[in-house]
């Protein structure tokens, strides 16, 4: 007797799934947002600006899902702060874009080591179901901490491939909304983009999935009131779920 697939019908049409790490697999978006606020607010204060970094609106619009330097440059430009780009080796500070990004990295690392971050239970259930169904799985992230996050949360073994910020830098892959990270992950899984699904919670990420010609782009809206869904759809998601666990049938657990 053939056992029915536990996966939602939309996932039965793809041969591989690529997951964004922060916000989709790991509950670490809050740590990233707080680290950005600490780094940016120091710059804003030095420039005499009273309005600080907004943990929701500014995070979503300028830095969520983007490489650190890209996110820093986007927010600073939006606030009219014209800092020199600096060099990758710049010490954490407020005088260059690279220094601001380094300060964010410093703050995030401190928070990660102090508190850690858990995996979202619904995502873990989906990952286990995909593994049982022999569907290849990859994790991608603009952060070089992705492997550490996944390992600490106990879910690294659920992925066949991880493409993180360190790999992106080594391979000189452009950041989202360019699809290079996703395309690299699908290539390592050995599945064409057109036969691969992407799960993303960031506007830049769903836009990357759409630009890359991925067969299914699923937005993940973690907001309590569903307010993130319209933006995800507008930027390229085919559908939006509040949690990846919704992509499983009721009898799959």
PDB file of C-alpha atoms in Angstrom:
ATOM      1  CA  UNK A   1       0.000   0.000   0.000  1.00  0.00           C
ATOM      2  CA  UNK A   2       1.367   3.423  -0.954  1.00  0.00           C
ATOM      3  CA  UNK A   3       1.622   5.908   1.908  1.00  0.00           C
ATOM      4  CA  UNK A   4       0.301   9.364   1.136  1.00  0.00           C
ATOM      5  CA  UNK A   5       2.866  12.154   1.135  1.00  0.00           C
ATOM      6  CA  UNK A   6       2.794  14.334   4.293  1.00  0.00           C
ATOM      7  CA  UNK A   7       3.731  17.360   2.200  1.00  0.00           C
ATOM      8  CA  UNK A   8       1.310  20.012   1.003  1.00  0.00           C
ATOM      9  CA  UNK A   9       0.439  19.677  -2.706  1.00  0.00           C
ATOM     10  CA  UNK A  10       2.559  22.702  -3.671  1.00  0.00           C
ATOM     11  CA  UNK A  11       5.712  21.010  -2.343  1.00  0.00           C
ATOM     12  CA  UNK A  12       4.990  17.759  -4.162  1.00  0.00           C
ATOM     13  CA  UNK A  13       5.733  19.558  -7.434  1.00  0.00           C
ATOM     14  CA  UNK A  14       9.386  20.328  -6.547  1.00  0.00           C
ATOM     15  CA  UNK A  15      12.473  18.149  -6.192  1.00  0.00           C
ATOM     16  CA  UNK A  16      14.453  20.194  -3.638  1.00  0.00           C
ATOM     17  CA  UNK A  17      13.886  22.924  -1.045  1.00  0.00           C
ATOM     18  CA  UNK A  18      16.176  25.797  -0.083  1.00  0.00           C
ATOM     19  CA  UNK A  19      15.591  27.465   3.297  1.00  0.00           C
ATOM     20  CA  UNK A  20      16.733  30.873   4.429  1.00  0.00           C
ATOM     21  CA  UNK A  21      18.325  30.446   7.865  1.00  0.00           C
ATOM     22  CA  UNK A  22      17.532  33.516   9.967  1.00  0.00           C
ATOM     23  CA  UNK A  23      13.815  33.855  10.577  1.00  0.00           C
ATOM     24  CA  UNK A  24      12.788  30.729   8.652  1.00  0.00           C
ATOM     25  CA  UNK A  25      14.857  27.994  10.323  1.00  0.00           C
ATOM     26  CA  UNK A  26      16.321  29.781  13.339  1.00  0.00           C
ATOM     27  CA  UNK A  27      14.592  32.297  15.608  1.00  0.00           C
ATOM     28  CA  UNK A  28      17.511  34.706  15.332  1.00  0.00           C
ATOM     29  CA  UNK A  29      16.037  37.666  13.442  1.00  0.00           C
ATOM     30  CA  UNK A  30      15.499  39.508  16.728  1.00  0.00           C
ATOM     31  CA  UNK A  31      19.170  39.156  17.630  1.00  0.00           C
ATOM     32  CA  UNK A  32      20.171  40.549  14.242  1.00  0.00           C
ATOM     33  CA  UNK A  33      17.740  43.465  14.541  1.00  0.00           C
ATOM     34  CA  UNK A  34      18.972  44.430  18.026  1.00  0.00           C
ATOM     35  CA  UNK A  35      22.582  44.261  16.872  1.00  0.00           C
ATOM     36  CA  UNK A  36      21.801  46.531  13.931  1.00  0.00           C
ATOM     37  CA  UNK A  37      20.038  48.988  16.214  1.00  0.00           C
ATOM     38  CA  UNK A  38      23.077  49.219  18.467  1.00  0.00           C
ATOM     39  CA  UNK A  39      25.395  49.800  15.512  1.00  0.00           C
ATOM     40  CA  UNK A  40      23.172  52.285  13.687  1.00  0.00           C
ATOM     41  CA  UNK A  41      21.982  54.294  16.685  1.00  0.00           C
ATOM     42  CA  UNK A  42      25.576  55.173  17.538  1.00  0.00           C
ATOM     43  CA  UNK A  43      25.973  56.627  14.023  1.00  0.00           C
ATOM     44  CA  UNK A  44      22.685  58.488  14.196  1.00  0.00           C
ATOM     45  CA  UNK A  45      23.545  59.976  17.582  1.00  0.00           C
ATOM     46  CA  UNK A  46      26.945  61.104  16.317  1.00  0.00           C
ATOM     47  CA  UNK A  47      25.186  62.840  13.414  1.00  0.00           C
ATOM     48  CA  UNK A  48      22.740  64.566  15.756  1.00  0.00           C
ATOM     49  CA  UNK A  49      19.715  62.542  14.637  1.00  0.00           C
ATOM     50  CA  UNK A  50      17.139  61.725  17.310  1.00  0.00           C
ATOM     51  CA  UNK A  51      15.119  59.080  15.451  1.00  0.00           C
ATOM     52  CA  UNK A  52      16.724  55.704  15.996  1.00  0.00           C
ATOM     53  CA  UNK A  53      16.703  52.484  13.985  1.00  0.00           C
ATOM     54  CA  UNK A  54      13.235  50.879  13.902  1.00  0.00           C
ATOM     55  CA  UNK A  55      13.439  47.175  14.754  1.00  0.00           C
ATOM     56  CA  UNK A  56      10.553  46.313  12.430  1.00  0.00           C
ATOM     57  CA  UNK A  57      10.213  48.801   9.573  1.00  0.00           C
ATOM     58  CA  UNK A  58      13.887  49.699   9.080  1.00  0.00           C
ATOM     59  CA  UNK A  59      15.042  46.127   9.615  1.00  0.00           C
ATOM     60  CA  UNK A  60      12.627  44.764   7.020  1.00  0.00           C
ATOM     61  CA  UNK A  61      13.240  47.484   4.449  1.00  0.00           C
ATOM     62  CA  UNK A  62      17.015  47.862   4.609  1.00  0.00           C
ATOM     63  CA  UNK A  63      18.871  44.934   6.181  1.00  0.00           C
ATOM     64  CA  UNK A  64      16.726  41.799   6.429  1.00  0.00           C
ATOM     65  CA  UNK A  65      18.247  39.075   4.270  1.00  0.00           C
ATOM     66  CA  UNK A  66      20.992  41.292   2.854  1.00  0.00           C
ATOM     67  CA  UNK A  67      24.752  41.015   3.194  1.00  0.00           C
ATOM     68  CA  UNK A  68      25.998  43.162   6.095  1.00  0.00           C
ATOM     69  CA  UNK A  69      27.752  45.776   3.975  1.00  0.00           C
ATOM     70  CA  UNK A  70      24.771  46.090   1.631  1.00  0.00           C
ATOM     71  CA  UNK A  71      22.366  46.476   4.543  1.00  0.00           C
ATOM     72  CA  UNK A  72      24.533  49.030   6.321  1.00  0.00           C
ATOM     73  CA  UNK A  73      24.936  51.105   3.161  1.00  0.00           C
ATOM     74  CA  UNK A  74      21.190  50.992   2.428  1.00  0.00           C
ATOM     75  CA  UNK A  75      20.103  52.227   5.857  1.00  0.00           C
ATOM     76  CA  UNK A  76      22.778  54.894   6.193  1.00  0.00           C
ATOM     77  CA  UNK A  77      21.944  56.300   2.757  1.00  0.00           C
ATOM     78  CA  UNK A  78      18.252  56.362   3.643  1.00  0.00           C
ATOM     79  CA  UNK A  79      19.057  58.526   6.662  1.00  0.00           C
ATOM     80  CA  UNK A  80      21.275  60.840   4.642  1.00  0.00           C
ATOM     81  CA  UNK A  81      24.533  59.682   6.208  1.00  0.00           C
ATOM     82  CA  UNK A  82      27.277  59.633   3.595  1.00  0.00           C
ATOM     83  CA  UNK A  83      30.058  57.550   5.126  1.00  0.00           C
ATOM     84  CA  UNK A  84      33.057  56.305   3.143  1.00  0.00           C
ATOM     85  CA  UNK A  85      32.825  52.579   2.364  1.00  0.00           C
ATOM     86  CA  UNK A  86      35.994  51.742   4.290  1.00  0.00           C
ATOM     87  CA  UNK A  87      37.859  48.443   4.184  1.00  0.00           C
ATOM     88  CA  UNK A  88      36.842  44.928   5.300  1.00  0.00           C
ATOM     89  CA  UNK A  89      39.445  45.102   8.063  1.00  0.00           C
ATOM     90  CA  UNK A  90      38.008  48.286   9.631  1.00  0.00           C
ATOM     91  CA  UNK A  91      37.566  48.061  13.394  1.00  0.00           C
ATOM     92  CA  UNK A  92      34.006  48.315  14.770  1.00  0.00           C
ATOM     93  CA  UNK A  93      32.885  51.940  14.901  1.00  0.00           C
ATOM     94  CA  UNK A  94      30.925  54.715  13.220  1.00  0.00           C
ATOM     95  CA  UNK A  95      33.309  56.296  10.717  1.00  0.00           C
ATOM     96  CA  UNK A  96      32.867  54.014   7.693  1.00  0.00           C
ATOM     97  CA  UNK A  97      30.201  51.668   6.339  1.00  0.00           C
ATOM     98  CA  UNK A  98      32.547  48.748   6.976  1.00  0.00           C
ATOM     99  CA  UNK A  99      33.114  49.883  10.571  1.00  0.00           C
ATOM    100  CA  UNK A 100      29.359  50.058  11.202  1.00  0.00           C
ATOM    101  CA  UNK A 101      28.916  46.571   9.734  1.00  0.00           C
ATOM    102  CA  UNK A 102      31.777  45.327  11.914  1.00  0.00           C
ATOM    103  CA  UNK A 103      30.109  46.786  15.008  1.00  0.00           C
ATOM    104  CA  UNK A 104      26.884  44.993  14.118  1.00  0.00           C
ATOM    105  CA  UNK A 105      28.858  41.761  13.736  1.00  0.00           C
ATOM    106  CA  UNK A 106      30.483  42.310  17.119  1.00  0.00           C
ATOM    107  CA  UNK A 107      27.157  42.926  18.862  1.00  0.00           C
ATOM    108  CA  UNK A 108      25.472  39.955  17.168  1.00  0.00           C
ATOM    109  CA  UNK A 109      28.309  37.610  18.082  1.00  0.00           C
ATOM    110  CA  UNK A 110      28.141  38.712  21.716  1.00  0.00           C
ATOM    111  CA  UNK A 111      24.376  38.123  21.814  1.00  0.00           C
ATOM    112  CA  UNK A 112      24.647  34.767  20.065  1.00  0.00           C
ATOM    113  CA  UNK A 113      27.297  33.490  22.469  1.00  0.00           C
ATOM    114  CA  UNK A 114      25.330  34.768  25.458  1.00  0.00           C
ATOM    115  CA  UNK A 115      21.837  33.620  24.508  1.00  0.00           C
ATOM    116  CA  UNK A 116      21.941  31.315  21.480  1.00  0.00           C
ATOM    117  CA  UNK A 117      18.884  30.880  19.264  1.00  0.00           C
ATOM    118  CA  UNK A 118      16.373  28.078  18.831  1.00  0.00           C
ATOM    119  CA  UNK A 119      15.035  26.459  15.690  1.00  0.00           C
ATOM    120  CA  UNK A 120      11.392  27.078  14.853  1.00  0.00           C
ATOM    121  CA  UNK A 121       9.479  23.837  15.689  1.00  0.00           C
ATOM    122  CA  UNK A 122       7.256  23.980  12.595  1.00  0.00           C
ATOM    123  CA  UNK A 123      10.287  24.284  10.343  1.00  0.00           C
ATOM    124  CA  UNK A 124      11.947  21.330  12.063  1.00  0.00           C
ATOM    125  CA  UNK A 125       8.849  19.201  11.458  1.00  0.00           C
ATOM    126  CA  UNK A 126       8.887  20.161   7.782  1.00  0.00           C
ATOM    127  CA  UNK A 127      12.599  19.409   7.459  1.00  0.00           C
ATOM    128  CA  UNK A 128      12.125  15.957   8.975  1.00  0.00           C
ATOM    129  CA  UNK A 129       9.211  15.225   6.662  1.00  0.00           C
ATOM    130  CA  UNK A 130      11.254  16.326   3.637  1.00  0.00           C
ATOM    131  CA  UNK A 131      14.106  14.071   4.747  1.00  0.00           C
ATOM    132  CA  UNK A 132      11.731  11.111   5.085  1.00  0.00           C
ATOM    133  CA  UNK A 133      10.454  11.865   1.584  1.00  0.00           C
ATOM    134  CA  UNK A 134      14.073  12.018   0.321  1.00  0.00           C
ATOM    135  CA  UNK A 135      13.724  15.623  -0.844  1.00  0.00           C
ATOM    136  CA  UNK A 136      17.165  17.352  -0.783  1.00  0.00           C
ATOM    137  CA  UNK A 137      17.420  20.358   1.543  1.00  0.00           C
ATOM    138  CA  UNK A 138      19.766  23.353   1.703  1.00  0.00           C
ATOM    139  CA  UNK A 139      20.165  26.266   4.118  1.00  0.00           C
ATOM    140  CA  UNK A 140      21.399  29.651   2.929  1.00  0.00           C
ATOM    141  CA  UNK A 141      22.289  32.816   4.796  1.00  0.00           C
ATOM    142  CA  UNK A 142      24.039  36.110   4.238  1.00  0.00           C
ATOM    143  CA  UNK A 143      25.552  35.620   7.701  1.00  0.00           C
ATOM    144  CA  UNK A 144      28.781  33.727   8.273  1.00  0.00           C
ATOM    145  CA  UNK A 145      27.237  32.425  11.518  1.00  0.00           C
ATOM    146  CA  UNK A 146      24.712  30.165   9.771  1.00  0.00           C
ATOM    147  CA  UNK A 147      26.542  26.905  10.399  1.00  0.00           C
ATOM    148  CA  UNK A 148      27.101  27.786  14.055  1.00  0.00           C
ATOM    149  CA  UNK A 149      23.448  28.748  14.487  1.00  0.00           C
ATOM    150  CA  UNK A 150      22.208  25.541  12.877  1.00  0.00           C
ATOM    151  CA  UNK A 151      24.603  23.375  14.891  1.00  0.00           C
ATOM    152  CA  UNK A 152      23.720  25.001  18.224  1.00  0.00           C
ATOM    153  CA  UNK A 153      20.019  24.564  17.475  1.00  0.00           C
ATOM    154  CA  UNK A 154      20.582  20.875  16.684  1.00  0.00           C
ATOM    155  CA  UNK A 155      19.328  21.008  13.100  1.00  0.00           C
ATOM    156  CA  UNK A 156      22.511  21.107  11.018  1.00  0.00           C
ATOM    157  CA  UNK A 157      22.179  17.381  10.291  1.00  0.00           C
ATOM    158  CA  UNK A 158      18.805  17.990   8.634  1.00  0.00           C
ATOM    159  CA  UNK A 159      20.481  19.795   5.716  1.00  0.00           C
ATOM    160  CA  UNK A 160      22.437  18.331   2.819  1.00  0.00           C
ATOM    161  CA  UNK A 161      24.044  21.681   1.957  1.00  0.00           C
ATOM    162  CA  UNK A 162      24.764  24.972   3.758  1.00  0.00           C
ATOM    163  CA  UNK A 163      25.801  28.098   1.841  1.00  0.00           C
ATOM    164  CA  UNK A 164      26.584  30.895   4.302  1.00  0.00           C
ATOM    165  CA  UNK A 165      28.109  34.352   4.222  1.00  0.00           C
ATOM    166  CA  UNK A 166      31.615  32.926   4.447  1.00  0.00           C
ATOM    167  CA  UNK A 167      31.050  30.858   1.324  1.00  0.00           C
ATOM    168  CA  UNK A 168      29.453  33.827  -0.403  1.00  0.00           C
ATOM    169  CA  UNK A 169      32.532  35.917   0.290  1.00  0.00           C
ATOM    170  CA  UNK A 170      34.904  33.141  -0.821  1.00  0.00           C
ATOM    171  CA  UNK A 171      33.004  32.659  -4.077  1.00  0.00           C
ATOM    172  CA  UNK A 172      32.330  36.410  -4.472  1.00  0.00           C
ATOM    173  CA  UNK A 173      28.600  35.840  -4.709  1.00  0.00           C
ATOM    174  CA  UNK A 174      26.507  39.028  -4.702  1.00  0.00           C
ATOM    175  CA  UNK A 175      23.961  39.375  -1.919  1.00  0.00           C
ATOM    176  CA  UNK A 176      20.185  39.248  -2.134  1.00  0.00           C
ATOM    177  CA  UNK A 177      18.086  40.326  -3.984  1.00  0.00           C
ATOM    178  CA  UNK A 178      20.540  38.787  -6.438  1.00  0.00           C
ATOM    179  CA  UNK A 179      19.683  35.047  -6.581  1.00  0.00           C
ATOM    180  CA  UNK A 180      23.313  33.861  -6.461  1.00  0.00           C
ATOM    181  CA  UNK A 181      23.110  32.315  -2.961  1.00  0.00           C
ATOM    182  CA  UNK A 182      20.010  30.319  -3.855  1.00  0.00           C
ATOM    183  CA  UNK A 183      21.359  29.312  -7.247  1.00  0.00           C
ATOM    184  CA  UNK A 184      24.593  28.081  -5.636  1.00  0.00           C
ATOM    185  CA  UNK A 185      22.619  26.028  -3.110  1.00  0.00           C
ATOM    186  CA  UNK A 186      20.378  24.451  -5.755  1.00  0.00           C
ATOM    187  CA  UNK A 187      23.445  23.657  -7.860  1.00  0.00           C
ATOM    188  CA  UNK A 188      25.075  21.871  -4.939  1.00  0.00           C
ATOM    189  CA  UNK A 189      21.897  19.861  -4.437  1.00  0.00           C
ATOM    190  CA  UNK A 190      22.013  18.928  -8.115  1.00  0.00           C
ATOM    191  CA  UNK A 191      18.509  20.237  -8.858  1.00  0.00           C
ATOM    192  CA  UNK A 192      17.605  23.010 -11.355  1.00  0.00           C
ATOM    193  CA  UNK A 193      16.149  26.208  -9.918  1.00  0.00           C
ATOM    194  CA  UNK A 194      12.908  25.597 -11.814  1.00  0.00           C
ATOM    195  CA  UNK A 195      12.417  22.377  -9.827  1.00  0.00           C
ATOM    196  CA  UNK A 196      13.401  23.896  -6.460  1.00  0.00           C
ATOM    197  CA  UNK A 197      11.343  25.713  -3.813  1.00  0.00           C
ATOM    198  CA  UNK A 198      12.644  28.636  -1.754  1.00  0.00           C
ATOM    199  CA  UNK A 199      11.375  29.517   1.733  1.00  0.00           C
ATOM    200  CA  UNK A 200      12.156  33.112   2.765  1.00  0.00           C
ATOM    201  CA  UNK A 201      10.979  35.673   5.320  1.00  0.00           C
ATOM    202  CA  UNK A 202      12.754  38.717   3.827  1.00  0.00           C
ATOM    203  CA  UNK A 203      11.623  40.925   0.960  1.00  0.00           C
ATOM    204  CA  UNK A 204      15.084  40.740  -0.586  1.00  0.00           C
ATOM    205  CA  UNK A 205      14.977  36.954  -0.317  1.00  0.00           C
ATOM    206  CA  UNK A 206      11.656  36.372  -2.054  1.00  0.00           C
ATOM    207  CA  UNK A 207      12.738  38.817  -4.745  1.00  0.00           C
ATOM    208  CA  UNK A 208      15.920  36.762  -5.184  1.00  0.00           C
ATOM    209  CA  UNK A 209      13.893  33.577  -5.543  1.00  0.00           C
ATOM    210  CA  UNK A 210      11.707  35.160  -8.188  1.00  0.00           C
ATOM    211  CA  UNK A 211      14.676  36.618 -10.100  1.00  0.00           C
ATOM    212  CA  UNK A 212      16.399  33.241 -10.016  1.00  0.00           C
ATOM    213  CA  UNK A 213      13.528  31.452 -11.736  1.00  0.00           C
ATOM    214  CA  UNK A 214      12.797  29.138  -8.806  1.00  0.00           C
ATOM    215  CA  UNK A 215       9.781  26.935  -9.273  1.00  0.00           C
ATOM    216  CA  UNK A 216       8.099  27.923  -6.012  1.00  0.00           C
ATOM    217  CA  UNK A 217       8.802  30.913  -3.762  1.00  0.00           C
ATOM    218  CA  UNK A 218       7.169  30.712  -0.333  1.00  0.00           C
ATOM    219  CA  UNK A 219       7.167  33.723   1.971  1.00  0.00           C
ATOM    220  CA  UNK A 220       7.229  33.191   5.734  1.00  0.00           C
ATOM    221  CA  UNK A 221       5.499  35.949   7.692  1.00  0.00           C
ATOM    222  CA  UNK A 222       6.332  35.706  11.403  1.00  0.00           C
ATOM    223  CA  UNK A 223       4.430  38.870  12.337  1.00  0.00           C
ATOM    224  CA  UNK A 224       1.642  38.357  14.879  1.00  0.00           C
ATOM    225  CA  UNK A 225      -0.935  40.189  12.770  1.00  0.00           C
ATOM    226  CA  UNK A 226       0.056  38.981   9.314  1.00  0.00           C
ATOM    227  CA  UNK A 227       1.187  42.466   8.307  1.00  0.00           C
ATOM    228  CA  UNK A 228       4.270  41.138   6.522  1.00  0.00           C
ATOM    229  CA  UNK A 229       2.357  39.091   3.963  1.00  0.00           C
ATOM    230  CA  UNK A 230       1.495  41.863   1.467  1.00  0.00           C
ATOM    231  CA  UNK A 231       5.150  42.911   1.164  1.00  0.00           C
ATOM    232  CA  UNK A 232       6.311  39.341   0.634  1.00  0.00           C
ATOM    233  CA  UNK A 233       3.724  38.813  -2.083  1.00  0.00           C
ATOM    234  CA  UNK A 234       4.570  42.129  -3.704  1.00  0.00           C
ATOM    235  CA  UNK A 235       8.254  41.232  -3.842  1.00  0.00           C
ATOM    236  CA  UNK A 236       7.718  37.857  -5.481  1.00  0.00           C
ATOM    237  CA  UNK A 237       6.297  35.191  -3.159  1.00  0.00           C
ATOM    238  CA  UNK A 238       3.855  32.742  -4.759  1.00  0.00           C
ATOM    239  CA  UNK A 239       2.200  32.201  -1.394  1.00  0.00           C
ATOM    240  CA  UNK A 240       2.777  33.167   2.238  1.00  0.00           C
ATOM    241  CA  UNK A 241       2.562  31.042   5.384  1.00  0.00           C
ATOM    242  CA  UNK A 242       2.835  32.077   9.013  1.00  0.00           C
ATOM    243  CA  UNK A 243       5.038  29.058   9.693  1.00  0.00           C
ATOM    244  CA  UNK A 244       6.580  26.382   7.440  1.00  0.00           C
ATOM    245  CA  UNK A 245       4.774  23.749   9.512  1.00  0.00           C
ATOM    246  CA  UNK A 246       1.644  24.793   7.610  1.00  0.00           C
ATOM    247  CA  UNK A 247       3.147  23.029   4.598  1.00  0.00           C
ATOM    248  CA  UNK A 248       2.478  19.667   6.244  1.00  0.00           C
ATOM    249  CA  UNK A 249      -0.730  17.647   6.366  1.00  0.00           C
ATOM    250  CA  UNK A 250      -2.518  17.218   9.675  1.00  0.00           C
ATOM    251  CA  UNK A 251      -1.346  13.647  10.076  1.00  0.00           C
ATOM    252  CA  UNK A 252       2.316  14.270   9.324  1.00  0.00           C
ATOM    253  CA  UNK A 253       3.640  14.776  12.858  1.00  0.00           C
TER     254      UNK A 253
END
